[in-house]
Short mmCIF file of C-alpha atoms in Angstrom, two decimals:
data_model
loop_
_atom_site.label_atom_id
_atom_site.label_comp_id
_atom_site.label_asym_id
_atom_site.label_seq_id
_atom_site.Cartn_x
_atom_site.Cartn_y
_atom_site.Cartn_z
CA MET A 14 -12.91 22.37 -83.45
CA SER A 15 -13.09 22.56 -79.69
CA PHE A 16 -9.90 23.15 -77.71
CA THR A 17 -8.35 25.00 -74.81
CA ILE A 18 -4.99 26.76 -74.90
CA VAL A 19 -2.76 26.68 -71.81
CA THR A 20 -0.11 29.39 -72.02
CA ASN A 21 2.16 31.77 -70.16
CA ASN A 22 2.23 34.09 -73.18
CA LYS A 23 0.07 37.23 -72.89
CA LYS A 24 0.34 37.76 -76.67
CA VAL A 25 -1.32 34.36 -77.23
CA PHE A 26 -3.99 35.22 -74.67
CA ASN A 27 -4.76 38.53 -76.36
CA PHE A 28 -4.83 36.92 -79.82
CA TYR A 29 -7.24 34.09 -78.88
CA LYS A 30 -9.22 35.33 -75.87
CA GLU A 31 -12.21 36.49 -77.94
CA THR A 32 -12.62 33.26 -79.91
CA ASP A 33 -11.24 30.41 -77.81
CA GLU A 34 -10.81 29.27 -74.23
CA VAL A 35 -7.39 30.30 -72.96
CA VAL A 36 -5.85 29.57 -69.58
CA LEU A 37 -3.25 32.30 -68.99
CA LEU A 38 -0.50 31.64 -66.47
CA GLU A 39 1.11 35.04 -66.84
CA ASN A 40 4.75 35.33 -65.78
CA GLU A 41 4.88 31.63 -64.93
CA SER A 42 7.54 29.16 -66.05
CA ILE A 43 7.24 26.59 -68.81
CA GLU A 44 7.22 23.92 -66.11
CA ARG A 45 4.14 25.56 -64.59
CA VAL A 46 2.42 25.51 -68.01
CA LEU A 47 3.28 21.83 -68.33
CA LEU A 48 1.96 21.11 -64.83
CA GLU A 49 -1.32 22.87 -65.62
CA THR A 50 -1.57 20.85 -68.84
CA TYR A 51 -0.85 17.70 -66.82
CA LYS A 52 -3.81 18.55 -64.57
CA CYS A 53 -6.03 18.94 -67.65
CA ILE A 54 -4.95 15.54 -68.93
CA LEU A 55 -5.59 13.92 -65.55
CA LYS A 56 -9.15 15.29 -65.78
CA GLY A 57 -9.56 13.53 -69.13
CA HIS A 58 -8.52 16.08 -71.76
CA LYS A 59 -6.28 15.03 -74.65
CA LEU A 60 -3.11 16.73 -75.90
CA LEU A 61 -3.63 18.27 -79.33
CA SER A 62 -0.17 19.83 -79.65
CA ASP A 63 3.32 18.70 -78.80
CA PRO A 64 4.28 19.91 -75.31
CA ILE A 65 8.00 19.55 -76.02
CA ILE A 66 10.09 22.37 -77.47
CA SER A 67 9.91 22.45 -81.24
CA ASN A 68 13.67 22.67 -81.77
CA ILE A 69 16.88 23.27 -79.85
CA GLU A 70 17.06 26.90 -81.02
CA ASN A 71 13.78 27.52 -79.21
CA SER A 72 14.95 25.92 -75.95
CA ASN A 73 15.69 29.33 -74.40
CA ASN A 74 12.17 30.59 -75.08
CA PRO A 75 10.47 31.17 -71.70
CA PHE A 76 7.00 31.05 -73.33
CA LYS A 77 4.98 27.95 -74.10
CA SER A 78 1.46 27.42 -75.40
CA ILE A 79 -0.14 23.99 -75.45
CA ILE A 80 -3.45 22.93 -76.98
CA VAL A 81 -5.68 20.40 -75.22
CA SER A 82 -9.11 19.10 -76.15
CA LYS A 83 -12.05 20.79 -74.54
CA ASN A 84 -13.91 17.48 -74.49
CA PHE A 85 -13.04 14.60 -72.21
CA THR A 86 -11.79 11.24 -73.43
CA THR A 87 -10.94 7.94 -71.82
CA GLU A 88 -8.18 7.39 -74.38
CA ASN A 89 -5.55 9.80 -73.15
CA ILE A 90 -2.75 7.45 -72.03
CA ALA A 91 -0.55 8.69 -74.89
CA SER A 92 -1.21 12.28 -73.77
CA LEU A 93 -0.34 11.39 -70.21
CA ASN A 94 2.94 9.78 -71.29
CA LEU A 95 3.84 12.76 -73.50
CA ILE A 96 3.22 15.33 -70.78
CA LYS A 97 5.17 13.31 -68.23
CA GLY A 98 8.08 13.14 -70.67
CA ALA A 99 7.84 16.88 -71.33
CA LEU A 100 7.91 17.57 -67.58
CA ASN A 101 11.07 15.47 -67.24
CA ILE A 102 12.70 17.30 -70.14
CA SER A 103 11.70 20.71 -68.72
CA LYS A 104 13.64 19.97 -65.54
CA LYS A 105 16.81 19.58 -67.62
CA LEU A 106 16.38 22.84 -69.56
CA PRO A 107 17.98 26.08 -68.44
CA ASN A 108 15.67 28.01 -66.15
CA ILE A 109 15.27 31.23 -68.13
CA SER A 110 13.73 33.99 -66.05
CA ILE A 111 11.49 36.42 -67.89
CA LYS A 112 12.93 39.18 -65.73
CA GLU A 113 16.44 38.55 -67.09
CA LEU A 114 15.52 39.17 -70.74
CA SER A 115 15.28 42.45 -72.61
CA LYS A 116 11.89 43.69 -73.81
CA GLU A 117 12.98 43.07 -77.39
CA SER A 118 13.91 39.46 -76.64
CA LEU A 119 10.67 38.90 -74.77
CA GLU A 120 8.61 40.21 -77.68
CA GLU A 121 10.54 38.04 -80.12
CA TYR A 122 10.02 34.93 -77.97
CA LYS A 123 6.30 35.73 -77.55
CA PHE A 124 5.95 36.12 -81.31
CA ILE A 125 7.74 32.81 -81.96
CA ASP A 126 5.46 30.99 -79.51
CA LEU A 127 2.37 32.61 -81.06
CA ASN A 128 3.44 31.59 -84.57
CA LEU A 129 4.09 28.01 -83.47
CA LEU A 130 0.63 27.92 -81.94
CA ILE A 131 -1.06 29.42 -85.02
CA ASN A 132 0.64 26.81 -87.21
CA GLY A 133 -0.39 24.04 -84.81
CA ILE A 134 -4.02 25.15 -84.89
CA LYS A 135 -3.92 25.29 -88.70
CA GLU A 136 -2.64 21.70 -88.74
CA LEU A 137 -5.45 20.62 -86.40
CA LYS A 138 -8.02 22.26 -88.66
CA ASN A 139 -6.55 20.46 -91.68
CA LEU A 140 -6.87 17.16 -89.79
CA ASN A 141 -10.40 18.10 -88.65
CA LEU A 142 -9.56 17.54 -84.97
#
């Protein structure tokens, strides 16, 4: 399976940097991660994970990791529509600054994001994508 991870989560970067391609946008906002993913999709990559928050309880998480294909495709209209929708949603979410959160909260949010990503990659492997 060939993919790239776009993330603002250093824990994700450290976990995957030896085995996979990871674009780290350290200390950047979720909107910035979505914009970088948007650029990837415009180049022809395909979304392999959902760019929208997984549930309302996770809406305060300032960390986001998104999987895109490493290969290019001409069939990425659905990906383009999804990322545009995610960008619109991100503008309506509270702007949580990493600097405002305690170290404990930051670690918890990083761990949640990492676990969501690990589960997403497992699903991709099960689907042979």
